mmCIF file of C-alpha atoms in Angstrom:
data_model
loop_
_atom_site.group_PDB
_atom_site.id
_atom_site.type_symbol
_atom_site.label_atom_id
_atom_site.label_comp_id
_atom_site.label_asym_id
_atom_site.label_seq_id
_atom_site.Cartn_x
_atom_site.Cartn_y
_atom_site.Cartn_z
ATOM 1 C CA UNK Y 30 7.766 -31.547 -81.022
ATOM 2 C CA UNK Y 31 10.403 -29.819 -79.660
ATOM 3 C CA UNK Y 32 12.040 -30.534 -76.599
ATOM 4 C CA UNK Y 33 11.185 -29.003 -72.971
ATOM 5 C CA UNK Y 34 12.792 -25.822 -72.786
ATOM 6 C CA UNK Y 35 14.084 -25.475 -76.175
ATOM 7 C CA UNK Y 36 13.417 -22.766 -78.505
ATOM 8 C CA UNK Y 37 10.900 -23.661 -81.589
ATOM 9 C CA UNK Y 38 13.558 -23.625 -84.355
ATOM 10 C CA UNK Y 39 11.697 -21.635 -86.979
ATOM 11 C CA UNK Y 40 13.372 -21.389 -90.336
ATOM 12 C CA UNK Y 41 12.028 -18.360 -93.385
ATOM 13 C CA UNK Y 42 12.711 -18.710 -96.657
ATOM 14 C CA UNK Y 43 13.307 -14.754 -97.262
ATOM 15 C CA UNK Y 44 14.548 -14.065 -101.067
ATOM 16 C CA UNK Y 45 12.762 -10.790 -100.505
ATOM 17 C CA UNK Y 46 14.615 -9.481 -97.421
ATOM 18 C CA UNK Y 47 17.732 -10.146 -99.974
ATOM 19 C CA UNK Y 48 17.531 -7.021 -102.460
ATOM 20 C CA UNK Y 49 18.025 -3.433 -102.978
ATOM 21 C CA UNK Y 50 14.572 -2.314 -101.899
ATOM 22 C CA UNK Y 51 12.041 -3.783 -100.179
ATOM 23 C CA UNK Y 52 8.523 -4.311 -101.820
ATOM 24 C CA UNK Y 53 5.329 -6.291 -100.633
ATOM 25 C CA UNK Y 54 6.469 -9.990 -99.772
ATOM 26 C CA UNK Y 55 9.519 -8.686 -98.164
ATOM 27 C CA UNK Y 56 7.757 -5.790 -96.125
ATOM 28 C CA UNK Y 57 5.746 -8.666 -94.559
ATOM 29 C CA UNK Y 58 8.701 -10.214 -93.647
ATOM 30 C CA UNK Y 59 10.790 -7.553 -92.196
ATOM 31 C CA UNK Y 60 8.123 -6.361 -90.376
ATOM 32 C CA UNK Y 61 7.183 -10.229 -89.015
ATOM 33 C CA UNK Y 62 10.876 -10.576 -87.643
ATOM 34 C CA UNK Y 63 10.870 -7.332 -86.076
ATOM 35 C CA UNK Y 64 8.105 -8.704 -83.387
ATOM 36 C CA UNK Y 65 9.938 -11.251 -81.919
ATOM 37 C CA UNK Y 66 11.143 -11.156 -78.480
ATOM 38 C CA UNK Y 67 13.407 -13.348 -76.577
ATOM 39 C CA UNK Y 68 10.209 -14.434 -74.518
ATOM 40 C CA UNK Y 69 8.402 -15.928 -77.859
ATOM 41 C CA UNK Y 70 10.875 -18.804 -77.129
ATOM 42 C CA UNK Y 71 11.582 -18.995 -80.835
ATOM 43 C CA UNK Y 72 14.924 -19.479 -82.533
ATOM 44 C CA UNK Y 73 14.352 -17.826 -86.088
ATOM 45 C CA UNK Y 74 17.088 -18.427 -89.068
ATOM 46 C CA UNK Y 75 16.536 -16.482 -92.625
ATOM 47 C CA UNK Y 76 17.317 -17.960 -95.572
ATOM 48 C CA UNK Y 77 18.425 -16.384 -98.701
ATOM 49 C CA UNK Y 78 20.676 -16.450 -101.918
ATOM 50 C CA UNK Y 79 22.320 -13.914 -102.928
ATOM 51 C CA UNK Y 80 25.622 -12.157 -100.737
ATOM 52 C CA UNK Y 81 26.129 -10.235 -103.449
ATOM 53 C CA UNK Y 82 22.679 -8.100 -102.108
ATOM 54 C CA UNK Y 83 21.998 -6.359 -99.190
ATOM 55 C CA UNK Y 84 20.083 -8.505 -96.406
ATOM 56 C CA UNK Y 85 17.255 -6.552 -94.514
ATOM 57 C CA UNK Y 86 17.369 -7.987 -91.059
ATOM 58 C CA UNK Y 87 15.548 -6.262 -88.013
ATOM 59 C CA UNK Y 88 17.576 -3.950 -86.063
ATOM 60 C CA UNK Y 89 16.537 -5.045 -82.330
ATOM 61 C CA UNK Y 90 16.039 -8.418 -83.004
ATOM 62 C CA UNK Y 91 18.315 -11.381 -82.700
ATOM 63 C CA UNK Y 92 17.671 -13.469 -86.145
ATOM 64 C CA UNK Y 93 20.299 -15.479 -87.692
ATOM 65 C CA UNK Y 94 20.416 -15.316 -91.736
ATOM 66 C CA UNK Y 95 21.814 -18.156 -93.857
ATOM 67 C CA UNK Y 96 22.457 -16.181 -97.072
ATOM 68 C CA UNK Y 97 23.976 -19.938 -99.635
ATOM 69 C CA UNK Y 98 23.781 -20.861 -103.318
ATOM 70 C CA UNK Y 99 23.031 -23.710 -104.818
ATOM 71 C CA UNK Y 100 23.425 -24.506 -108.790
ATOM 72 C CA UNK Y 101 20.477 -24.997 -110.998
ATOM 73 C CA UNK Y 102 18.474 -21.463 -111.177
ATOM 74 C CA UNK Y 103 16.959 -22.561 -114.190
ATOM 75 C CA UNK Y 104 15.025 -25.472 -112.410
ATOM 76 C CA UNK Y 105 15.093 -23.856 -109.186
ATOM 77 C CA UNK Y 106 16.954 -25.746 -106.813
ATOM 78 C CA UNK Y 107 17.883 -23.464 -104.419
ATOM 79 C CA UNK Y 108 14.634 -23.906 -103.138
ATOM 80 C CA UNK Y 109 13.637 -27.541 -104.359
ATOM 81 C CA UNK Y 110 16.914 -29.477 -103.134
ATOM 82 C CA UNK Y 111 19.346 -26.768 -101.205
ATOM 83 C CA UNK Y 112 16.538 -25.369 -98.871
ATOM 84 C CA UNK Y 113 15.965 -28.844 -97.526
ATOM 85 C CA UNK Y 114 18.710 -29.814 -97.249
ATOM 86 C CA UNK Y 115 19.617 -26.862 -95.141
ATOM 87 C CA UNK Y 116 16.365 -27.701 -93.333
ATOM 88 C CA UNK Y 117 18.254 -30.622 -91.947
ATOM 89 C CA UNK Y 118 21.552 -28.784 -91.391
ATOM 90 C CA UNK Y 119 19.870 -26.579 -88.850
ATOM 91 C CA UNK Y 120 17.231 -28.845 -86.924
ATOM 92 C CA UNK Y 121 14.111 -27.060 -87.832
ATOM 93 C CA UNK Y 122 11.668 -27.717 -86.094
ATOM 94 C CA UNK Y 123 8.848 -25.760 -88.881
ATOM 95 C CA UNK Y 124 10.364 -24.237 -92.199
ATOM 96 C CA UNK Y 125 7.651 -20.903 -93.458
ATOM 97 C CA UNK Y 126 7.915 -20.309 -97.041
ATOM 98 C CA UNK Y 127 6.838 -17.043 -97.055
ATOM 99 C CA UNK Y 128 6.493 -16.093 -100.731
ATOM 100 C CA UNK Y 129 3.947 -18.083 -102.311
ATOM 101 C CA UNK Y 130 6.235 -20.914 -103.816
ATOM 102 C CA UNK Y 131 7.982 -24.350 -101.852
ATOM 103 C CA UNK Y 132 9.705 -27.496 -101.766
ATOM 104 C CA UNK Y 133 8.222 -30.869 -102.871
ATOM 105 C CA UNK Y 134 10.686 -32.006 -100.113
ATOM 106 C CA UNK Y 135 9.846 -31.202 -96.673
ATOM 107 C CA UNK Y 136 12.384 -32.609 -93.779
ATOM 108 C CA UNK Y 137 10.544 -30.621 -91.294
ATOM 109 C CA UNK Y 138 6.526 -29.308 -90.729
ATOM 110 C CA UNK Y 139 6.448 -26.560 -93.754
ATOM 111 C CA UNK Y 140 4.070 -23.625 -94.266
ATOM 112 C CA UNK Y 141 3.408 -21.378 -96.798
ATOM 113 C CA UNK Y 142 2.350 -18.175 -97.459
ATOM 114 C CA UNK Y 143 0.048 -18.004 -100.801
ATOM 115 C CA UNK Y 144 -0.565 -13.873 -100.847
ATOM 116 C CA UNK Y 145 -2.873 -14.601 -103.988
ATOM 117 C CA UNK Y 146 -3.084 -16.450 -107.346
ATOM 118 C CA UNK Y 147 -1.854 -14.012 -109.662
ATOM 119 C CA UNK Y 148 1.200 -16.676 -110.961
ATOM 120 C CA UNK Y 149 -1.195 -19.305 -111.823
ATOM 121 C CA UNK Y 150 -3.412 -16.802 -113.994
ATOM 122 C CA UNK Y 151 -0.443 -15.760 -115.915
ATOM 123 C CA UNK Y 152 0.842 -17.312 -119.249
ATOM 124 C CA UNK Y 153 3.724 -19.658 -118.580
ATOM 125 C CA UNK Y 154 6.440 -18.825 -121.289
ATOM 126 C CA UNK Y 155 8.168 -22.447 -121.386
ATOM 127 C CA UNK Y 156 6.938 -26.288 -120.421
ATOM 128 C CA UNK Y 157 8.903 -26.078 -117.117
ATOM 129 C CA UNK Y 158 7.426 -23.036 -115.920
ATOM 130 C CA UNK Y 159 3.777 -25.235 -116.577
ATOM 131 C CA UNK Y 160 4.709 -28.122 -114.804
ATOM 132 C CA UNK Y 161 6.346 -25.566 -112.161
ATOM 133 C CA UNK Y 162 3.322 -23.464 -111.320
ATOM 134 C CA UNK Y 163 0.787 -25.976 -112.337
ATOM 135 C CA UNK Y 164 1.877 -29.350 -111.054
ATOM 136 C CA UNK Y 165 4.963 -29.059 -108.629
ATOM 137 C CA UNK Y 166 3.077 -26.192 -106.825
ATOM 138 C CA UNK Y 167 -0.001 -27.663 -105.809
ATOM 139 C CA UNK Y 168 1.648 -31.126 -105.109
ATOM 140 C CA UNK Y 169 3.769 -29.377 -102.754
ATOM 141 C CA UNK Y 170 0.950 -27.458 -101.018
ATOM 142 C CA UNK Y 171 -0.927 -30.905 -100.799
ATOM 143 C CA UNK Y 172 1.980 -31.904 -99.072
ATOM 144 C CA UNK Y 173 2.570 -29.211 -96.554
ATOM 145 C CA UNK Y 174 1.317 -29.036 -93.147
ATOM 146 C CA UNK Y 175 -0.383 -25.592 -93.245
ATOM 147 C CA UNK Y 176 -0.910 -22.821 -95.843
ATOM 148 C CA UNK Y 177 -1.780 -18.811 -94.943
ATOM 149 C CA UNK Y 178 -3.099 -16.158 -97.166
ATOM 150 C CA UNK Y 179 -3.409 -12.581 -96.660
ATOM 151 C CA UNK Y 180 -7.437 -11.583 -97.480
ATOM 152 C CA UNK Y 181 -10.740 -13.810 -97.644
ATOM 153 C CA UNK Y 182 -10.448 -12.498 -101.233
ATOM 154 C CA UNK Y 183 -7.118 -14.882 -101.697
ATOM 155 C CA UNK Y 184 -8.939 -17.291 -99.826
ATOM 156 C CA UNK Y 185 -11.364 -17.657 -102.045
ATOM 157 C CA UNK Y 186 -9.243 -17.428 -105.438
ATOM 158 C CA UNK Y 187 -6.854 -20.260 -103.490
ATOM 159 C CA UNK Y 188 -9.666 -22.509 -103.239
ATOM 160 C CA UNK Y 189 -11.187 -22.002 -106.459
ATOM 161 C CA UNK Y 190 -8.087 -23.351 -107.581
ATOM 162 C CA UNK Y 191 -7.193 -26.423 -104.676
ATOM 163 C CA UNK Y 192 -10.368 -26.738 -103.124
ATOM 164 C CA UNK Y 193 -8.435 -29.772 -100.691
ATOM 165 C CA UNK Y 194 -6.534 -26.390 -98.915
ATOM 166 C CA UNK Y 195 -9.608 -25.406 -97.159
ATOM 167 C CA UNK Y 196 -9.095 -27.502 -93.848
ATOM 168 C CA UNK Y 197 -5.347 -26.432 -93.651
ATOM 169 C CA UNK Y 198 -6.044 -22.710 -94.538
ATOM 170 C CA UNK Y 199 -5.761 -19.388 -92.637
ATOM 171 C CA UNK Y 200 -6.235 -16.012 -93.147
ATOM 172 C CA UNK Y 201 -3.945 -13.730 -91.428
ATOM 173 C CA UNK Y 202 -4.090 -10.053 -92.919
ATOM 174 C CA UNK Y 203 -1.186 -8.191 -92.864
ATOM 175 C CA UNK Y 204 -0.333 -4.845 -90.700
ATOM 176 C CA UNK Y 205 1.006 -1.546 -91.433
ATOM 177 C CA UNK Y 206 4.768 -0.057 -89.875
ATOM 178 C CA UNK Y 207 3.613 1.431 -86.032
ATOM 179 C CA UNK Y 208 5.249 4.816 -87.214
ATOM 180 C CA UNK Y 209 2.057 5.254 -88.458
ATOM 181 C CA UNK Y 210 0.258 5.049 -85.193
ATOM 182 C CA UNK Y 211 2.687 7.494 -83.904
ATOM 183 C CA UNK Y 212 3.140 11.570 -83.955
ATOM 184 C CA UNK Y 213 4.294 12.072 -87.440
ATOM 185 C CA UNK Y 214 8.206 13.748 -87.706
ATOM 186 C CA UNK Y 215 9.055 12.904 -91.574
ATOM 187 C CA UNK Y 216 9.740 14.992 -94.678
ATOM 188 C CA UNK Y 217 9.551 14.632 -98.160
ATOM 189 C CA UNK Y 218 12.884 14.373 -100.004
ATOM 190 C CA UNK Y 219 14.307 17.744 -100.593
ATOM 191 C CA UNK Y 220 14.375 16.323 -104.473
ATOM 192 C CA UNK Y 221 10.783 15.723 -104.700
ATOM 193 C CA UNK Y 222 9.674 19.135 -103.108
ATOM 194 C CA UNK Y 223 11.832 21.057 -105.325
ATOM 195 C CA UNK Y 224 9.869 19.200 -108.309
ATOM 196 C CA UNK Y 225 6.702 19.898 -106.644
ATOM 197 C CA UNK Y 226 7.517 23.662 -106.315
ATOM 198 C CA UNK Y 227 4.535 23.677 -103.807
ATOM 199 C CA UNK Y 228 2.145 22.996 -105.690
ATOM 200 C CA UNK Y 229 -1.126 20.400 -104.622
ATOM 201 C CA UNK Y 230 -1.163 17.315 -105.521
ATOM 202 C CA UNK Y 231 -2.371 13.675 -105.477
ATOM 203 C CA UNK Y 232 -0.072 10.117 -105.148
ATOM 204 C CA UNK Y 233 -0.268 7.174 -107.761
ATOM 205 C CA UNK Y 234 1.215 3.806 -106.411
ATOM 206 C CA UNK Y 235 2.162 0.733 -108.293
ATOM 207 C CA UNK Y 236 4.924 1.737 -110.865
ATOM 208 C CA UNK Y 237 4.169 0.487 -114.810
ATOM 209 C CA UNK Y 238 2.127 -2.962 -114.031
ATOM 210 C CA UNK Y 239 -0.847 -3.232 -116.148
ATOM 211 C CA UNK Y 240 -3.131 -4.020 -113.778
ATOM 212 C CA UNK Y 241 -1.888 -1.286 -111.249
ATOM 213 C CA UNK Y 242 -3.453 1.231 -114.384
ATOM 214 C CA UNK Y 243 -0.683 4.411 -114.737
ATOM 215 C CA UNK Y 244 -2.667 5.578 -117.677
ATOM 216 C CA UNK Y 245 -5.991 5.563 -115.693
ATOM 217 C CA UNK Y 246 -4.088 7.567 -113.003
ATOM 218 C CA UNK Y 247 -3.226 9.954 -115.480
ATOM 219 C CA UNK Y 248 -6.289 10.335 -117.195
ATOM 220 C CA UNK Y 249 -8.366 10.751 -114.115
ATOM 221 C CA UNK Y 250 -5.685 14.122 -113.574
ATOM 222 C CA UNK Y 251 -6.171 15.410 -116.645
ATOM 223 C CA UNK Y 252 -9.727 15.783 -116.080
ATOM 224 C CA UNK Y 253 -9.574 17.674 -113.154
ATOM 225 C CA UNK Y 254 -10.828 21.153 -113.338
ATOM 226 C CA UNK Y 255 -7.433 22.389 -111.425
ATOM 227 C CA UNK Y 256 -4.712 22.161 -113.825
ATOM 228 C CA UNK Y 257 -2.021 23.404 -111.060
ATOM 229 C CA UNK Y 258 -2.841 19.596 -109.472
ATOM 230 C CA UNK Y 259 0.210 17.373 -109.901
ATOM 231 C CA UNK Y 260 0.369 13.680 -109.755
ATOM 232 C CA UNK Y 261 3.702 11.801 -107.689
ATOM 233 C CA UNK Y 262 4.161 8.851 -109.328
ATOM 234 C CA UNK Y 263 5.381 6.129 -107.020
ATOM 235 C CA UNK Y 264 6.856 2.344 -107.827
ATOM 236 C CA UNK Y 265 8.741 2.604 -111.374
ATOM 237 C CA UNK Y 266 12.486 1.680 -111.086
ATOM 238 C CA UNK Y 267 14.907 3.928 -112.982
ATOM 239 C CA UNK Y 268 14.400 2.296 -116.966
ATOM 240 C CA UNK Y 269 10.364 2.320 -116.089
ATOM 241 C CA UNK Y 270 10.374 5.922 -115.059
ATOM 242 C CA UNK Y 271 12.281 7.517 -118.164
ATOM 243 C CA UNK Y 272 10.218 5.457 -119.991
ATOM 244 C CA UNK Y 273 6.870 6.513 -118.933
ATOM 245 C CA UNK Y 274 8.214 9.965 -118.614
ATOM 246 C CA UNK Y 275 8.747 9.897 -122.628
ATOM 247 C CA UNK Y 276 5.112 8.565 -123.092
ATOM 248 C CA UNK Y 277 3.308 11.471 -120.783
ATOM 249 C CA UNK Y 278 0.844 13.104 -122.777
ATOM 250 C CA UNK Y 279 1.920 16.778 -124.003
ATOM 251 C CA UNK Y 280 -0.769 18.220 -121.311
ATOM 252 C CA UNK Y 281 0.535 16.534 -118.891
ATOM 253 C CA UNK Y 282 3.882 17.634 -119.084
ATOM 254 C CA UNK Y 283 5.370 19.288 -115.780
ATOM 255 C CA UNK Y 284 2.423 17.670 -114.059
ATOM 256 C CA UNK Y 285 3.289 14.058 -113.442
ATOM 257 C CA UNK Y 286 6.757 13.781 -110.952
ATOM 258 C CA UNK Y 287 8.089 10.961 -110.506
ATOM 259 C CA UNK Y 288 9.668 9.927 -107.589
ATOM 260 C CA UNK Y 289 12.707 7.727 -107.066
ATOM 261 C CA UNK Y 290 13.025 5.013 -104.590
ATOM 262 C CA UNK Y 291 11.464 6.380 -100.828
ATOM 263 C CA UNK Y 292 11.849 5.058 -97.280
ATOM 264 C CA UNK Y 293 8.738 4.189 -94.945
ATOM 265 C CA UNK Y 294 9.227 7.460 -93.816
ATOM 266 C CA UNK Y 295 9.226 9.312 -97.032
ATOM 267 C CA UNK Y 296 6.353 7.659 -98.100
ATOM 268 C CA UNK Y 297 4.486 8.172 -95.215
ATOM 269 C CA UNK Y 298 4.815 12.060 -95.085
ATOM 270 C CA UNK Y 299 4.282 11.648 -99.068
ATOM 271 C CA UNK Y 300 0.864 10.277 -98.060
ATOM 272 C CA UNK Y 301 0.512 13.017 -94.947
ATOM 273 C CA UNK Y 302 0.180 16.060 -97.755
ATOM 274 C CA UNK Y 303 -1.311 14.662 -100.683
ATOM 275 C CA UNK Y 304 -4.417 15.411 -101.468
ATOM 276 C CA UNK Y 305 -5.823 11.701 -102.331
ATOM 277 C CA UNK Y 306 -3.917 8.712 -103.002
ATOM 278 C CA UNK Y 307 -5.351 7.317 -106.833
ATOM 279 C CA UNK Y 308 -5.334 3.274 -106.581
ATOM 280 C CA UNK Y 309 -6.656 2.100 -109.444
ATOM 281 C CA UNK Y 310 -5.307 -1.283 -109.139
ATOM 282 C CA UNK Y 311 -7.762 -4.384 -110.646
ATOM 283 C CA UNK Y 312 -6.207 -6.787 -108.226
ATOM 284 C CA UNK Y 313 -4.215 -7.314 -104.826
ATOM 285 C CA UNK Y 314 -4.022 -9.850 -102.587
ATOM 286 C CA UNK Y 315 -3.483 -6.669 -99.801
ATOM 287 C CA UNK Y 316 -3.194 -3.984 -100.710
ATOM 288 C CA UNK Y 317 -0.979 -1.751 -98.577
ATOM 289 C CA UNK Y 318 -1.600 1.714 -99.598
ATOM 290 C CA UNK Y 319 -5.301 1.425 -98.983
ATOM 291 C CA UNK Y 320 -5.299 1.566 -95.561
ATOM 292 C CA UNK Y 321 -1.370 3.148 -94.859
ATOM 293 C CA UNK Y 322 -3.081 6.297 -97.000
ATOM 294 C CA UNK Y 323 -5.750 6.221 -93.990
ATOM 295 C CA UNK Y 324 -3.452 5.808 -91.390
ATOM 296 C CA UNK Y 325 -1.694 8.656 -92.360
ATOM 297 C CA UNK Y 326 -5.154 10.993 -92.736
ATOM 298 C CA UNK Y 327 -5.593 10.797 -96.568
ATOM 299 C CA UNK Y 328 -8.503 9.842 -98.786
ATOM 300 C CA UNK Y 329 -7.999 6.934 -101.041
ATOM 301 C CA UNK Y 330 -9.768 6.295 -104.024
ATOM 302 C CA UNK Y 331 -10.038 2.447 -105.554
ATOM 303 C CA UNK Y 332 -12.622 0.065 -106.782
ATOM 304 C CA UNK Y 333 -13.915 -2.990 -104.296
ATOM 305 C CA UNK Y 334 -12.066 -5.374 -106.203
ATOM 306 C CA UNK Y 335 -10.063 -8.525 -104.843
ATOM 307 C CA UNK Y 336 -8.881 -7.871 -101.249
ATOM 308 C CA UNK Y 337 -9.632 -4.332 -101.191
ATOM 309 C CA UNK Y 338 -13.287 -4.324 -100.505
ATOM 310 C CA UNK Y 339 -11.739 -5.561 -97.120
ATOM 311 C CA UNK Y 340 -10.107 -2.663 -96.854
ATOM 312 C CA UNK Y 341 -12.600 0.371 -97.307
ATOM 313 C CA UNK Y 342 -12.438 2.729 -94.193
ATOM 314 C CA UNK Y 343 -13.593 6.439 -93.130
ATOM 315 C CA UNK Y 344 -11.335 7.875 -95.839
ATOM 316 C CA UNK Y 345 -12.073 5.421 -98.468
ATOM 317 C CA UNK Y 346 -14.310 6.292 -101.530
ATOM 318 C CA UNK Y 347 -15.269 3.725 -103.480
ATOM 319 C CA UNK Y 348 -15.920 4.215 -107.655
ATOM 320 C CA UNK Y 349 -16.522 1.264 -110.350
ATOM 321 C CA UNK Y 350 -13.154 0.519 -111.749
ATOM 322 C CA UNK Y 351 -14.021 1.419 -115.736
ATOM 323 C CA UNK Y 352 -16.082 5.117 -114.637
ATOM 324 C CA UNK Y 353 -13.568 7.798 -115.524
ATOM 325 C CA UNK Y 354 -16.236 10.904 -114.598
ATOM 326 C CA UNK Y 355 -16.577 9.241 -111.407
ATOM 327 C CA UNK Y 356 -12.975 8.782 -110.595
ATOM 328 C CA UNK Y 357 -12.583 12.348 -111.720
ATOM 329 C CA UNK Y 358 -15.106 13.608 -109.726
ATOM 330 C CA UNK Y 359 -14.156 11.593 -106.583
ATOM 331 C CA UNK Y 360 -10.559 13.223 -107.169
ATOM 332 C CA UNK Y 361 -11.903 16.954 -107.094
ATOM 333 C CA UNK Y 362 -14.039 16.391 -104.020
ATOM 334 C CA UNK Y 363 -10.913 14.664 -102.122
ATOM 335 C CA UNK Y 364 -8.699 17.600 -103.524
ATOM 336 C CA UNK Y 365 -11.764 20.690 -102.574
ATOM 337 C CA UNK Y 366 -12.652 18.679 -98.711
ATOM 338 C CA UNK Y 367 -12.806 21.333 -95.924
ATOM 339 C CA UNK Y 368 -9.912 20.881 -93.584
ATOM 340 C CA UNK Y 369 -12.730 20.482 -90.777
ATOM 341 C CA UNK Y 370 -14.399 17.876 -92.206
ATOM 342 C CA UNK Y 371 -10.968 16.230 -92.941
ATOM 343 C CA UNK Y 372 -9.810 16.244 -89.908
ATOM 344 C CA UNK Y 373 -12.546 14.416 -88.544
ATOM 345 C CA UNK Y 374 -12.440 11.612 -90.838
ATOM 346 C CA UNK Y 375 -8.462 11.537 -90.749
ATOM 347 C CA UNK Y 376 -9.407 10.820 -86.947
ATOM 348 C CA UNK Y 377 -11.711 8.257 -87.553
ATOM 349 C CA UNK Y 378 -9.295 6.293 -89.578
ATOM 350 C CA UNK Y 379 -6.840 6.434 -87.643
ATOM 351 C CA UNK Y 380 -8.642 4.711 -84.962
ATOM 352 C CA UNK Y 381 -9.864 2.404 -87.983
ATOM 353 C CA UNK Y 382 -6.432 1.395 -89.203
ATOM 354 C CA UNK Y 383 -5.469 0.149 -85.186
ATOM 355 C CA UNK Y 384 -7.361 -2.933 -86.720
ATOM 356 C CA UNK Y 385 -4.183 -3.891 -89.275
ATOM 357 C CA UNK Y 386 -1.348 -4.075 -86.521
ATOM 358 C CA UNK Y 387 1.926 -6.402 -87.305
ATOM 359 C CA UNK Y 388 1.762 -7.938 -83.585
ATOM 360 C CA UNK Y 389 -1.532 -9.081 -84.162
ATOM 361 C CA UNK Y 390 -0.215 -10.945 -87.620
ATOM 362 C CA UNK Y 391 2.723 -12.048 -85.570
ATOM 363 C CA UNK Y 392 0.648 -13.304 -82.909
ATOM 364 C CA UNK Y 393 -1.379 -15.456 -84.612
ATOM 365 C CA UNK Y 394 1.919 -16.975 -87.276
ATOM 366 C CA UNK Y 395 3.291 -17.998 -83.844
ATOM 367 C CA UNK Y 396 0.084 -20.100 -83.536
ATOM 368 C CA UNK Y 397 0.148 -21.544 -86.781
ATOM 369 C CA UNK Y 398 3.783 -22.916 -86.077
ATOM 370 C CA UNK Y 399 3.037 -24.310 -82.801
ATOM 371 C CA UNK Y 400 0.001 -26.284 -84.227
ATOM 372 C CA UNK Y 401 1.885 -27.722 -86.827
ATOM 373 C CA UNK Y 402 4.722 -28.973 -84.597
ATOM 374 C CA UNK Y 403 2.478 -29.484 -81.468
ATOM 375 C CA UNK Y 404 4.958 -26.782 -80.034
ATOM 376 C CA UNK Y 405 2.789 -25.496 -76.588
#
């Protein structure tokens, strides 16, 4: 418990603020840090491993980042001995490991954000990775004073798995930036509307994974009865996007663009004048696009699957994940919708999306700490 009139020392383990570009786990936590206020009465120190990296802090807020290294990558001990020791170095008071993996050790209170189970479904390539996922993992969540997760869909797959979570388990979705909620002002990359040449088209997220399905992106365009429809392809790093520009069908050929790296802003007007966002996606723990695509007054097409039959709003239509005819079709009606009859649903879910706000997440991870350090 912390004393009166001190701040609650709150500590992040952030390896995804420390990179390039910013994908899922580290949007959550950029966007987390950037609701604090002095007023919270919380102290908040990010730590990370690479200096060698950029380090995405939030601009307004005053968060200190602790950016060490610490031999033994192999058998990760940067976060199983030099996290907690710096635990003790700065008085926590609760230490959040925020992307589904923590320390055995735990000086202080620690939580820990599970977004889903994909790790533990996939193959582990040597006997330490095994013991890793499969035995240092859920010892350490045993151990911890209070785990989070994203959907009731990872809810569910967590305790499948560690069914002795359940009394120490909460489910705080995530939020979407507020530039959504506000009047839009953003462009598209004068690159990527060259490439368009202004032609129509429709927005594929999730780069070359398997289970985000490129090739059932593509095939559901090249079934549409418009062949002037183009597809932006979003997610695929520089190797991943020559490479999957090689494999493009012949007929597809000057209709697939693939876009480089984009800001929240670029992405947001990409969304704004698409036709339909394709998400084809078997699995997420949240998935992001569904309801930013909304936000921004675009139909999204996906399959109920996981987490995203959480996430189905005015603009969502819904198809079974393995019917191509009705992905195709659900394309061409997104792509041929009357501008009236958009418009009205764009309104809709934009008052639907108000529902997935970051200082509602925030508000209720400030809870979770204070429980678990009796913090009032």
């Amino acid at each position: 418990m912390t004393e009166l009139g001190e701040p609650l020392r709150v500590g992040i383990s952030a390896t995804s603020l420390n990179t390039a570009h910013l994908r899922g786990m580290g949007k959550y936590l950029l966007e987390m840090c950037s609701q604090a206020r002095p007023e919270d009465g919380v102290a908040w120190t990010l730590f990370a491993q690479d200096a060698g990296r950029p380090m995405h802090l939030p601009r307004e807020q005053q968060v200190q980042a602790d950016i060490f290294d610490f031999p033994g990558d192999r058998f990760s001990l940067w976060e199983q001995v030099g996290m907690p020791r710096r635990t003790r170095q700065h008085r926590l008071d609760v230490l959040h490991w925020a992307e589904n993996t923590m320390a055995w050790w735990q000086p202080c209170p620690a939580v820990v954000t599970i977004h889903d189970t994909i790790p533990w479904e996939m193959e582990s390539e040597t006997r330490w990775q095994h013991w890793y996922w499969h035995r240092l993992m859920p010892a350490a969540f045993r151990r911890c004073a209070a785990v989070v997760t994203i959907s009731e869909s990872s809810r569910r797959d967590i305790l499948a798995r560690w069914p002795e979570l359940g009394a120490k388990l909460t489910v705080i979705p995530h939020g979407i930036e507020e530039a959504y909620f506000e009047p839009p002002t953003s462009k598209l990359p004068a690159t990527l509307t060259a490439a368009l040449a202004g032609a129509r088209f429709a927005v594929y997220l999730g780069g070359p994974m398997q289970r985000k399905r490129f090739d059932w992106a593509l095939q559901t365009l090249a079934a549409q009865p418009d062949a002037t429809l183009k597809l932006v392809a979003c997610g695929f790093g520089a190797d991943a996007r020559e490479a999957a520009r090689r494999a493009l069908p012949h007929e597809l050929q000057g209709r697939v663009v693939f876009a480089e790296f984009l800001s929240d802003a670029e992405l947001q007007a990409l969304y704004r004048d698409a036709v339909a966002v394709l998400y084809p996606t078997l699995y997420e723990g949240f998935g992001f696009p569904a309801v930013e695509a909304q936000a921004a007054g675009t139909p999204v097409i996906f399959s109920p699957l996981g987490s995203l039959a959480e996430l189905v709003g005015p603009l969502t239509t819904l198809v079974p994940a393995e019917d191509l005819a009705a992905w195709t079709a659900a394309l061409h009606e997104a792509a041929t919708l009357p501008p009236e009859v958009r418009a009205d649903k764009a309104a809709r879910a934009r008052n639907w999306a108000q529902g997935f706000r970051w200082a509602e997440s925030y508000r209720r991870h400030l809870d979770v700490y204070r429980k678990v350090t009796g913090a009032r």
